[in-house]
GROMACS .gro file of C-alpha atoms in nm:
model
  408
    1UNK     CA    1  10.626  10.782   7.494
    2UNK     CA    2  10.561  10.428   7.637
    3UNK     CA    3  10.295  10.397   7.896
    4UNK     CA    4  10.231  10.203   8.222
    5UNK     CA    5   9.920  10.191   8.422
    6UNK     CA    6   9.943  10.030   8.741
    7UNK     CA    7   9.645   9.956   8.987
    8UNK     CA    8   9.658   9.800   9.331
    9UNK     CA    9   9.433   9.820   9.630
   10UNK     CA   10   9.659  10.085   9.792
   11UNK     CA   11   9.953  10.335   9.757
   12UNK     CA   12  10.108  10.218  10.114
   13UNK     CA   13  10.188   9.891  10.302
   14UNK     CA   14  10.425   9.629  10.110
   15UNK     CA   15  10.246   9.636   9.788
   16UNK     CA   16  10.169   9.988   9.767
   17UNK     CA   17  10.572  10.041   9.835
   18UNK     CA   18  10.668   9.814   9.591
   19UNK     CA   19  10.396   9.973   9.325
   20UNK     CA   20  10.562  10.342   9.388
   21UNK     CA   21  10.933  10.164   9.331
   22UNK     CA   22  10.818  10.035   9.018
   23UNK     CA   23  10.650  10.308   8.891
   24UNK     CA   24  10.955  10.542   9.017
   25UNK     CA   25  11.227  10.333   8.834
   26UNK     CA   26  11.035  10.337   8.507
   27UNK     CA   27  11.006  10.691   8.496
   28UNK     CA   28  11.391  10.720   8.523
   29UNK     CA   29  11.386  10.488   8.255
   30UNK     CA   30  11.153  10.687   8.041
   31UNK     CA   31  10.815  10.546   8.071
   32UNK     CA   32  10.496  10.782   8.137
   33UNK     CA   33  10.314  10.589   8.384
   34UNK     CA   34   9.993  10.639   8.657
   35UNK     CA   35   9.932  10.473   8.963
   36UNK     CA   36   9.546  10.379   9.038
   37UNK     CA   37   9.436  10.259   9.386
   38UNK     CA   38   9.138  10.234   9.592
   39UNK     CA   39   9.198  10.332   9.910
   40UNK     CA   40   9.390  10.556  10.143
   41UNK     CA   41   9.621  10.814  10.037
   42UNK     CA   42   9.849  10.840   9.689
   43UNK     CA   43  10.187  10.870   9.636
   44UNK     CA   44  10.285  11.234   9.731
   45UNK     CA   45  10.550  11.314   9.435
   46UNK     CA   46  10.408  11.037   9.153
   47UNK     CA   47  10.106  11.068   8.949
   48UNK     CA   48   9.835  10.836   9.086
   49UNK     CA   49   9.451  10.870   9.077
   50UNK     CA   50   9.232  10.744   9.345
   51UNK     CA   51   8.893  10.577   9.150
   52UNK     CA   52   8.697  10.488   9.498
   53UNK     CA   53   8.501  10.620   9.767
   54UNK     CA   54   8.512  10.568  10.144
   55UNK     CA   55   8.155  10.467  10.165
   56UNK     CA   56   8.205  10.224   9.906
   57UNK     CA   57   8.468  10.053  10.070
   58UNK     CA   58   8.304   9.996  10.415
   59UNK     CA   59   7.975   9.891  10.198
   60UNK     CA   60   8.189   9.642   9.996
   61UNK     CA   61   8.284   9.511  10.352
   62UNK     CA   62   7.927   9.463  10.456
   63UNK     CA   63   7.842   9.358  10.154
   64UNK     CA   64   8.111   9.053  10.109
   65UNK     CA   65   8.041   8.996  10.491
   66UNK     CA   66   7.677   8.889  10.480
   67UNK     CA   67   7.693   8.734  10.014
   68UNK     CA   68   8.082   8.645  10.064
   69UNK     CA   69   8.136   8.845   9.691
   70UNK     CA   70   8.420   9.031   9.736
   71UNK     CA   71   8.530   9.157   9.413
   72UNK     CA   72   8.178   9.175   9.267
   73UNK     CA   73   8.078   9.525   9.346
   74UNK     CA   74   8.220   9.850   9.270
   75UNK     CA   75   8.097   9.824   8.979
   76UNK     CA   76   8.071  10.225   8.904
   77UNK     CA   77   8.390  10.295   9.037
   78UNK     CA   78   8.532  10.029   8.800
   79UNK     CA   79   8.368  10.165   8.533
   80UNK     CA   80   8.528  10.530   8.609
   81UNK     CA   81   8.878  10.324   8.616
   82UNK     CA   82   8.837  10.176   8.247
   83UNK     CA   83   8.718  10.547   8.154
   84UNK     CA   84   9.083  10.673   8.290
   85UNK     CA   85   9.257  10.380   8.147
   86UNK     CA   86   9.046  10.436   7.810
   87UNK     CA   87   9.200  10.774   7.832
   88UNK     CA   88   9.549  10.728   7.899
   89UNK     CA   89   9.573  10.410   7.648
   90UNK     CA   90   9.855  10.261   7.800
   91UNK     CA   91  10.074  10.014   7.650
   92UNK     CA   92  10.089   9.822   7.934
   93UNK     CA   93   9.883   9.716   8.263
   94UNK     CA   94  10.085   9.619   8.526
   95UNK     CA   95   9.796   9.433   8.834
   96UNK     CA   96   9.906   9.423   9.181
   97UNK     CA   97   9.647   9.317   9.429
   98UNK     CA   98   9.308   9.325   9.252
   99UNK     CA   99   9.105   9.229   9.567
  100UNK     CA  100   9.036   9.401   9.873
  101UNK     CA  101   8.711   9.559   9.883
  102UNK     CA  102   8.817   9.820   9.565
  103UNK     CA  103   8.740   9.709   9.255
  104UNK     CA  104   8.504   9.462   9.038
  105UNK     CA  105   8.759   9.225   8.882
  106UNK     CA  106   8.491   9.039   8.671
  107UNK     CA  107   8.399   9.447   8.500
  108UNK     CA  108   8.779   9.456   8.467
  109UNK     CA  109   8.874   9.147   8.368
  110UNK     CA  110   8.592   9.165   8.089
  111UNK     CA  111   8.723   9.494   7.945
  112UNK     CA  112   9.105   9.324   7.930
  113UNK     CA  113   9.026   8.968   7.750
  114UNK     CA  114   8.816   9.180   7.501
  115UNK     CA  115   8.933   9.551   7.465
  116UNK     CA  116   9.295   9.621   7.618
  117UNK     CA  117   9.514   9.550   7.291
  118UNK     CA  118   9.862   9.614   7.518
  119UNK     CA  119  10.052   9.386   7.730
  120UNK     CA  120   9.939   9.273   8.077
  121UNK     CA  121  10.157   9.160   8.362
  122UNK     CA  122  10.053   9.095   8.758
  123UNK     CA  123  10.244   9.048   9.081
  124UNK     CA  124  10.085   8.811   9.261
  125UNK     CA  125  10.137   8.902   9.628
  126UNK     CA  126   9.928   8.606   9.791
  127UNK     CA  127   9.749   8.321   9.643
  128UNK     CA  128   9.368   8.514   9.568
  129UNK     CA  129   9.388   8.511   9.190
  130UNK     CA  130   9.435   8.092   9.237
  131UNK     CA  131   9.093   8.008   9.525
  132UNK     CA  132   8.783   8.042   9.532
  133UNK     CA  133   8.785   8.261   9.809
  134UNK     CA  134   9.105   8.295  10.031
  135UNK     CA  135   9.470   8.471   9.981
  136UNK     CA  136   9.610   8.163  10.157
  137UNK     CA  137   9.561   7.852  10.257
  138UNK     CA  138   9.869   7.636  10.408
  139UNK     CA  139   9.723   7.692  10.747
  140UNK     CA  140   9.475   7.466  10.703
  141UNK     CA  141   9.665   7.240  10.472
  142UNK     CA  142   9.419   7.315  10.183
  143UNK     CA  143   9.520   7.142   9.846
  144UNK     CA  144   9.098   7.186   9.663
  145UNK     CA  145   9.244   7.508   9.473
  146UNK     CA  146   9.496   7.305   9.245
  147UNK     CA  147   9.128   7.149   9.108
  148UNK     CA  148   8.815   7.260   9.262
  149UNK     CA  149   8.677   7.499   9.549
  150UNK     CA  150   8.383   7.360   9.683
  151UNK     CA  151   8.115   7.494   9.920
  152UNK     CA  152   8.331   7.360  10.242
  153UNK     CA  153   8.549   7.635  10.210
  154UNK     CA  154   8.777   7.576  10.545
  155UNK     CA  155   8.895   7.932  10.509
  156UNK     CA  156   8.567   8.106  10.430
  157UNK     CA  157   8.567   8.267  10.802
  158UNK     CA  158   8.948   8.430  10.691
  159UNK     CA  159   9.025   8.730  10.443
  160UNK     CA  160   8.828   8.807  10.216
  161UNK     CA  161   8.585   8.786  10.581
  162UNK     CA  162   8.250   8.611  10.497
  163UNK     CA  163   7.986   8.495  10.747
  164UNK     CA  164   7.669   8.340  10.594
  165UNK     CA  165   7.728   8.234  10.262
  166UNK     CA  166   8.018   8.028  10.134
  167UNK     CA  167   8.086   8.054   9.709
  168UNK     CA  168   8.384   7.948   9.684
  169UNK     CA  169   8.290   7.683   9.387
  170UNK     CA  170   8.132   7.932   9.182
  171UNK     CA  171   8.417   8.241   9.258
  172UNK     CA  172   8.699   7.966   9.151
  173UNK     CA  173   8.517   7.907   8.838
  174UNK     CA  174   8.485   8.251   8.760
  175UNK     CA  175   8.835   8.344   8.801
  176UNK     CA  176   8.970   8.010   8.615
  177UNK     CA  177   8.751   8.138   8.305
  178UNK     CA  178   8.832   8.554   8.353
  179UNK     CA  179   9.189   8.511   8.444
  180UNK     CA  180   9.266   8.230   8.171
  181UNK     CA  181   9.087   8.385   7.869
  182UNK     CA  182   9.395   8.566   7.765
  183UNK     CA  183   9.723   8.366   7.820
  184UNK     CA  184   9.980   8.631   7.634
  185UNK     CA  185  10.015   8.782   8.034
  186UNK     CA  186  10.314   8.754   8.264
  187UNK     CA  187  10.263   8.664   8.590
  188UNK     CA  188  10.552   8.823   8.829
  189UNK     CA  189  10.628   8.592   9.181
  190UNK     CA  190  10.794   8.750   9.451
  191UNK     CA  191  10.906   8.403   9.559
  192UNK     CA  192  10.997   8.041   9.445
  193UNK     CA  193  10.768   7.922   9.714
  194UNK     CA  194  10.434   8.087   9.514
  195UNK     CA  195  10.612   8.021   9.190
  196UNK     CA  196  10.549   7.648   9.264
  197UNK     CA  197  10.199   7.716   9.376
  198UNK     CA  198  10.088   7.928   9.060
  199UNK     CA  199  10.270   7.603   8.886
  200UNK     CA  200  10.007   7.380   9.020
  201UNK     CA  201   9.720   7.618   8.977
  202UNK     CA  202   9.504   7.684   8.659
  203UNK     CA  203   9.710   7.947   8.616
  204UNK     CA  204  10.014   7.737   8.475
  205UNK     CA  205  10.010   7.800   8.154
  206UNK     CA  206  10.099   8.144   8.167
  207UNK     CA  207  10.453   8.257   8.199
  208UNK     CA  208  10.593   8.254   8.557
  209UNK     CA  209  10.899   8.430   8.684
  210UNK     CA  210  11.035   8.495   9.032
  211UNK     CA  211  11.152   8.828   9.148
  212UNK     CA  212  11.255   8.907   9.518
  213UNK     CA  213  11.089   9.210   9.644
  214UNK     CA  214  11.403   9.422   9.735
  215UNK     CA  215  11.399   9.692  10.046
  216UNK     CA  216  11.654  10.015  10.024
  217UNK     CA  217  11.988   9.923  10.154
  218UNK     CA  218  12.051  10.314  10.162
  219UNK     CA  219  11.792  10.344  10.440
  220UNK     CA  220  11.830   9.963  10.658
  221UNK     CA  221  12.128   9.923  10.765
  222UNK     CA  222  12.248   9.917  11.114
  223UNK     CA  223  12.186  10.269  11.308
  224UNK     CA  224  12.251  10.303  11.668
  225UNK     CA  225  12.031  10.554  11.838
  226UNK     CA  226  12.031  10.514  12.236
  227UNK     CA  227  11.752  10.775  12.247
  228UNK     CA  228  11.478  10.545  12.130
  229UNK     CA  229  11.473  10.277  12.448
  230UNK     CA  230  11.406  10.625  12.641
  231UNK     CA  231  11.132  10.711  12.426
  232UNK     CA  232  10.963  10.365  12.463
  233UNK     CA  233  11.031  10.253  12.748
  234UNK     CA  234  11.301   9.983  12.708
  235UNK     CA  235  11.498   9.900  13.041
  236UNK     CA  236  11.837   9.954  12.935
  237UNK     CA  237  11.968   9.583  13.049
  238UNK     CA  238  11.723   9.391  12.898
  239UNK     CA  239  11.776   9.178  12.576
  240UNK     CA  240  11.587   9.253  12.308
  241UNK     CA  241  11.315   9.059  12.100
  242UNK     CA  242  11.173   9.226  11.835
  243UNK     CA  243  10.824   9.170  11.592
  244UNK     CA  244  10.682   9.378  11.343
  245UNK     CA  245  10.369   9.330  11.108
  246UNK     CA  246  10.170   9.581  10.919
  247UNK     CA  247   9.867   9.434  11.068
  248UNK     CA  248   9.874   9.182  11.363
  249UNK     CA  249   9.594   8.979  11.243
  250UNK     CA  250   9.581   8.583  11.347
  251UNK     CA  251   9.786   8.440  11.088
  252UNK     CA  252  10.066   8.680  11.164
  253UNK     CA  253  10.143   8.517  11.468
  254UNK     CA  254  10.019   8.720  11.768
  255UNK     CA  255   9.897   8.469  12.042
  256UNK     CA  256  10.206   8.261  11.975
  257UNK     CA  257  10.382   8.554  12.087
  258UNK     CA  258  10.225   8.582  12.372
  259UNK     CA  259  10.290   8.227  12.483
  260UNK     CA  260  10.657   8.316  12.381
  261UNK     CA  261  10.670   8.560  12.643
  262UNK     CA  262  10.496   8.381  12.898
  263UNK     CA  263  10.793   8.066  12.828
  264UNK     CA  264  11.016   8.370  12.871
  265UNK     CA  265  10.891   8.584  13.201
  266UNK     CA  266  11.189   8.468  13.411
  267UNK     CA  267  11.460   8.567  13.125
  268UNK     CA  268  11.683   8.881  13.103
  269UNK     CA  269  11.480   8.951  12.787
  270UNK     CA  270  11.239   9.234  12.680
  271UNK     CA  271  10.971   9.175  12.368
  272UNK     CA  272  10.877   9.448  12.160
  273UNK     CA  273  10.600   9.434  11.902
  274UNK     CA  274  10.553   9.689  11.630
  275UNK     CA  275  10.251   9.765  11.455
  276UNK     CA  276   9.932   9.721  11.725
  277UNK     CA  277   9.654   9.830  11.690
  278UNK     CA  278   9.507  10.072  12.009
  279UNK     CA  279   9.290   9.777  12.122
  280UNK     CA  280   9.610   9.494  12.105
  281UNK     CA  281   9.854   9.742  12.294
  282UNK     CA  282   9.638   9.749  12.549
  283UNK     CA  283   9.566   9.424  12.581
  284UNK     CA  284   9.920   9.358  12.610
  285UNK     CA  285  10.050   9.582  12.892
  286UNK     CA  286   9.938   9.259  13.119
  287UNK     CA  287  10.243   9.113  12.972
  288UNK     CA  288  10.494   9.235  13.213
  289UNK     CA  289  10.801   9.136  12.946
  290UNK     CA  290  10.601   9.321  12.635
  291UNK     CA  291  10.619   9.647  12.495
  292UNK     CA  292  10.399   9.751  12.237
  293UNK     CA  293  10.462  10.006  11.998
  294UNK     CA  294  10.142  10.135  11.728
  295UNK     CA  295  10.195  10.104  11.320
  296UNK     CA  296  10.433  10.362  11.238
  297UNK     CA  297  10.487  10.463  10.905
  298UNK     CA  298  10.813  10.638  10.993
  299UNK     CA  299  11.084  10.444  10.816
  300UNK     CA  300  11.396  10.566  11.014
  301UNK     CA  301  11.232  10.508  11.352
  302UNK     CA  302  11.216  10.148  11.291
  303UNK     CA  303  11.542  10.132  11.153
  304UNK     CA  304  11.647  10.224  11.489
  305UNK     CA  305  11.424   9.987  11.658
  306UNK     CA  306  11.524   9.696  11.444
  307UNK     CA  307  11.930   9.799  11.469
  308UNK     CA  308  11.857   9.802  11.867
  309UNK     CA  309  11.703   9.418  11.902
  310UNK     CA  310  11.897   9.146  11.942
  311UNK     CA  311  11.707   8.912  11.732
  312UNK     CA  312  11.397   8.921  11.519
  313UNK     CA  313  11.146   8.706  11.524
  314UNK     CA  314  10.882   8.634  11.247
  315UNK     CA  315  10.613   8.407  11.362
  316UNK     CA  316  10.381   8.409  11.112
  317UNK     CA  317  10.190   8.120  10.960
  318UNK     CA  318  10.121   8.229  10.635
  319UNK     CA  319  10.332   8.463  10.419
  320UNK     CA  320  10.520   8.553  10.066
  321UNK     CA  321  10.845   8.681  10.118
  322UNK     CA  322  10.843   8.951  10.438
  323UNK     CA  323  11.022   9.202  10.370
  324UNK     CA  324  11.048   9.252  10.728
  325UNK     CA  325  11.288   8.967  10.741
  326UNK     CA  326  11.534   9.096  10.508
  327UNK     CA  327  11.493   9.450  10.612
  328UNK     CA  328  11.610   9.292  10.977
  329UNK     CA  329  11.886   9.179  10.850
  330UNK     CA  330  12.013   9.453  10.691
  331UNK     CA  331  12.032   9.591  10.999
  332UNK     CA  332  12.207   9.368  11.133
  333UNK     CA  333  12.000   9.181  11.355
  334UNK     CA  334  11.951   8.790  11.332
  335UNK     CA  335  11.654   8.672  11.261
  336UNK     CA  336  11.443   8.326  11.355
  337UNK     CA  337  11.130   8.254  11.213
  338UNK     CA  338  10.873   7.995  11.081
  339UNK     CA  339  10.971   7.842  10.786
  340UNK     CA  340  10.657   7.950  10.556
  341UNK     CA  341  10.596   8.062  10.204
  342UNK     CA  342  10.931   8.207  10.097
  343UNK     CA  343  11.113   8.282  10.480
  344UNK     CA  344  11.364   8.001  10.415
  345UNK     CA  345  11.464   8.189  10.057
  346UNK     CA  346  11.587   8.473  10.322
  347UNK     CA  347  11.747   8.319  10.635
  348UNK     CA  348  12.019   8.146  10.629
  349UNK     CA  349  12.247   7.994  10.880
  350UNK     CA  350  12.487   8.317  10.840
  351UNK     CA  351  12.147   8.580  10.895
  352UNK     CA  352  11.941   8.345  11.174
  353UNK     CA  353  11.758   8.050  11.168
  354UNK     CA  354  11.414   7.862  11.005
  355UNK     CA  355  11.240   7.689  11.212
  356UNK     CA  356  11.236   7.318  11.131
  357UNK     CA  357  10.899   7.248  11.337
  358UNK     CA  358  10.719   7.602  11.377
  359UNK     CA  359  10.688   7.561  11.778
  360UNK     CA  360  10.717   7.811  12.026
  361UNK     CA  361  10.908   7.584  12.239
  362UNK     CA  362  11.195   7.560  11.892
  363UNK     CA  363  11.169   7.947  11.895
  364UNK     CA  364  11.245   7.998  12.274
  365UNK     CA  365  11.513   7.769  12.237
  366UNK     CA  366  11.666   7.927  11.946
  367UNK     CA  367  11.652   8.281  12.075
  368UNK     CA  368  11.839   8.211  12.419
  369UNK     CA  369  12.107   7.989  12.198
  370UNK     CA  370  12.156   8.293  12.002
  371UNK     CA  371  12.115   8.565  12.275
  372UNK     CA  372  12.428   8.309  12.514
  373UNK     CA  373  12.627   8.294  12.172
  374UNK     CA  374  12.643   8.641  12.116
  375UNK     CA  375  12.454   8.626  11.796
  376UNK     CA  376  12.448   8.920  11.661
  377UNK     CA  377  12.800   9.029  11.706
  378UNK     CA  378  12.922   8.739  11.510
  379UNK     CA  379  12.649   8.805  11.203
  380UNK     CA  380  12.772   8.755  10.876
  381UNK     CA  381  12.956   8.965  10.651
  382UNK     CA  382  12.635   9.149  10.514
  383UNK     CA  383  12.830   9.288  10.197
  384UNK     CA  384  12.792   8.981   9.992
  385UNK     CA  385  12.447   8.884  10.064
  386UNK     CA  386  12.290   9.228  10.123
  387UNK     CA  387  12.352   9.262   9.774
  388UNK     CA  388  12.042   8.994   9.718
  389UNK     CA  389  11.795   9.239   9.858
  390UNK     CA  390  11.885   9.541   9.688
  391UNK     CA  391  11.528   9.652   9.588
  392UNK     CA  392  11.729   9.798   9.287
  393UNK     CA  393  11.819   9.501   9.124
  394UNK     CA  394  11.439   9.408   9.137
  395UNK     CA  395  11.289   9.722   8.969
  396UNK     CA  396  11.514   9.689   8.673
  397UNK     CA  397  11.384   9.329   8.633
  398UNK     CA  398  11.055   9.463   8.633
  399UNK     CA  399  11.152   9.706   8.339
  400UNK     CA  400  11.316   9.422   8.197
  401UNK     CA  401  11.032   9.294   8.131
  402UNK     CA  402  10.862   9.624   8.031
  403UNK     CA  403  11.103   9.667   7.749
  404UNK     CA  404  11.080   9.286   7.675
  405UNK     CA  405  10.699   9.307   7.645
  406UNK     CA  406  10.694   9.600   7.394
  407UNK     CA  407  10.970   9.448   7.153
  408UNK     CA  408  10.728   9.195   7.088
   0.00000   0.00000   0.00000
């Protein structure tokens, strides 16, 4: 039987989603195949195997906090993850995220250019595998990455967090020489907009293809449930803004909401942010106009949430292709946000509207147009361009290439 090993930092979240999909649709399809991840909980009905520790984690965070080498450690919980993949010899790898405070990509990396003899493919799902340090960079208009990181790192206070020491220089090199070794690898894209990127990187002259990332159009789609403004609050006369992030870190957009709802306070309108943590949901309730709602990882509840807003706003700076823009609109609700990374691939002029100068002033603008014009009762005919997001049609690209890869 064919075999697939797949390793990201996680079995939840976006990528961790999009890894159980995968590895789901190749098992219809007749593949053996094992999830490995880092941190947090597996997959409850697919075999995964968990290869590090709690305390390893939070030291790999102190660690890359004071030396700035994330990446670089775990080095004996790496070694434990070649032993598995030594032992279940699988025909191919298939790389998600490799960073996040997990896994020793140089120990990895080593054992792939010189002892995996099956095919390798990776999803990039940020730019990492490109910088010397960060997962993205267009915030502060970076451009060193398409030729050399230096030690003036403008992102070196951002994800991967660093403090003290900035090694950019030396962590680009690395990579260039680890991650170009062995050029018989696909790299997978979910959007045109980090297509172009990996184009210009020193990763070019490995195969590049795009595919969407795809949500379940059996589970979004528009579901009316008047119960849920009781359960949260929601005055029943309000108009609704909605945002939603996994984690509402800087880049996702959080103080520009709050300036949103300050250019809003005397407006018929109601704000409601998904995915706070404790600490930002309470520093939030002195926004009169803002509700905030904790990460929930049940799926149907924010179906409900996102079928009850009248428009959805993304107002992040730096991004792929959100899912939470397309899973939006297949519920039905409009959507306006910043045009970064791939958000213009998604919104159209039938499903909302991208931003042409990523202001809060263009954003309040745009969301009373649409709220006065009735928006979301005039949304498009979703059959047609649903179809576009049907997480289905990306999985069986992915085995697409499986099948290509082992005809070879």
């Amino acid at each position: 039987m064919k075999k697939v090993a797949l390793i990201n930092s996680v079995c939840t979240g976006s990528t961790g989603k999009i890894m159980g999909d995968i590895q789901r649709r190749a098992n219809e399809r007749g593949y053996e195949t094992v999830s490995f991840f880092g941190r947090g909980n597996g997959f409850s009905n697919l075999e995964c195997i968990k290869f590090n520790k709690n305390n390893s984690f939070y030291f790999n965070i102190l660690y890359n906090f004071i030396f700035n080498r994330q990446g670089l450690q775990s080095k004996q919980e790496t070694e434990f993850l070649l032993q598995k993949l030594e032992e279940f010899r699988p025909d191919i790898i298939h790389l998600h995220n490799i960073h996040g405070y997990y896994l020793n990509y140089q120990l990895l990396f080593n054992w792939i250019n010189t002892s995996f003899k099956g095919k390798l493919i990776w999803t990039l799902h940020d730019c990492w595998a490109f910088t010397g340090h960060c997962a993205y960079f267009s915030y502060v208009n970076c451009k060193k990455w398409k030729k050399q990181c230096d030690p003036k790192c403008p992102m070196r206070h951002g994800y991967p967090y660093s403090f003290f020491i900035d090694t950019s220089q030396g962590e680009f090199e690395l990579k260039k020489e680890l991650f170009t070794n062995r050029e018989d690898f696909e790299i997978v894209t979910p959007s045109n907009w980090l297509n172009e990127l990996v184009k210009q990187s020193f990763l070019q002259n490995h195969h590049v293809q795009t595919i969407n990332n795809g949500i379940n159009l059996d589970v979004f789609k528009p579901y009316v449930d008047k119960d849920i403004k009781q359960k949260y609050g929601i005055p029943g006369n309000k108009n609704i803004i909605l945002g939603v992030a996994n984690i509402w870190e800087k880049r996702k957009g959080l103080d520009d909401f709050l300036e949103l709802s300050r250019l809003l306070i005397n407006e018929n309108i109601v704000i409601i942010l998904v995915g706070l943590s404790r600490t930002q949901k309470y520093l939030t309730k002195k926004y009169k106009n803002i509700i905030g709602i904790e990460r929930t990882e049940n799926v149907n509840e924010l179906v409900k949430i996102y079928s009850l807003s009248d428009v959805f706003i993304n107002l992040t700076k730096e991004d792929n292709y959100p899912t939470v823009n397309i899973e939006s609109i297949a519920c039905g609700t409009p959507v306006i946000t910043y045009d970064t990374g791939g958000c213009k691939e998604q919104v159209i002029s039938t499903t909302g509207y991208c931003c042409k100068k990523n202001t809060v002033e263009e954003v309040k603008n745009k969301v009373l147009e649409f709220i006065n014009t009735d928006f979301k009762n005039r949304i498009f005919d979703n059959s047609g361009i649903l179809s576009n997001f049907d997480a289905n049609k990306s999985f069986d690209k992915y085995i697409k290439i499986y099948d290509r890869l082992l005809e070879k």
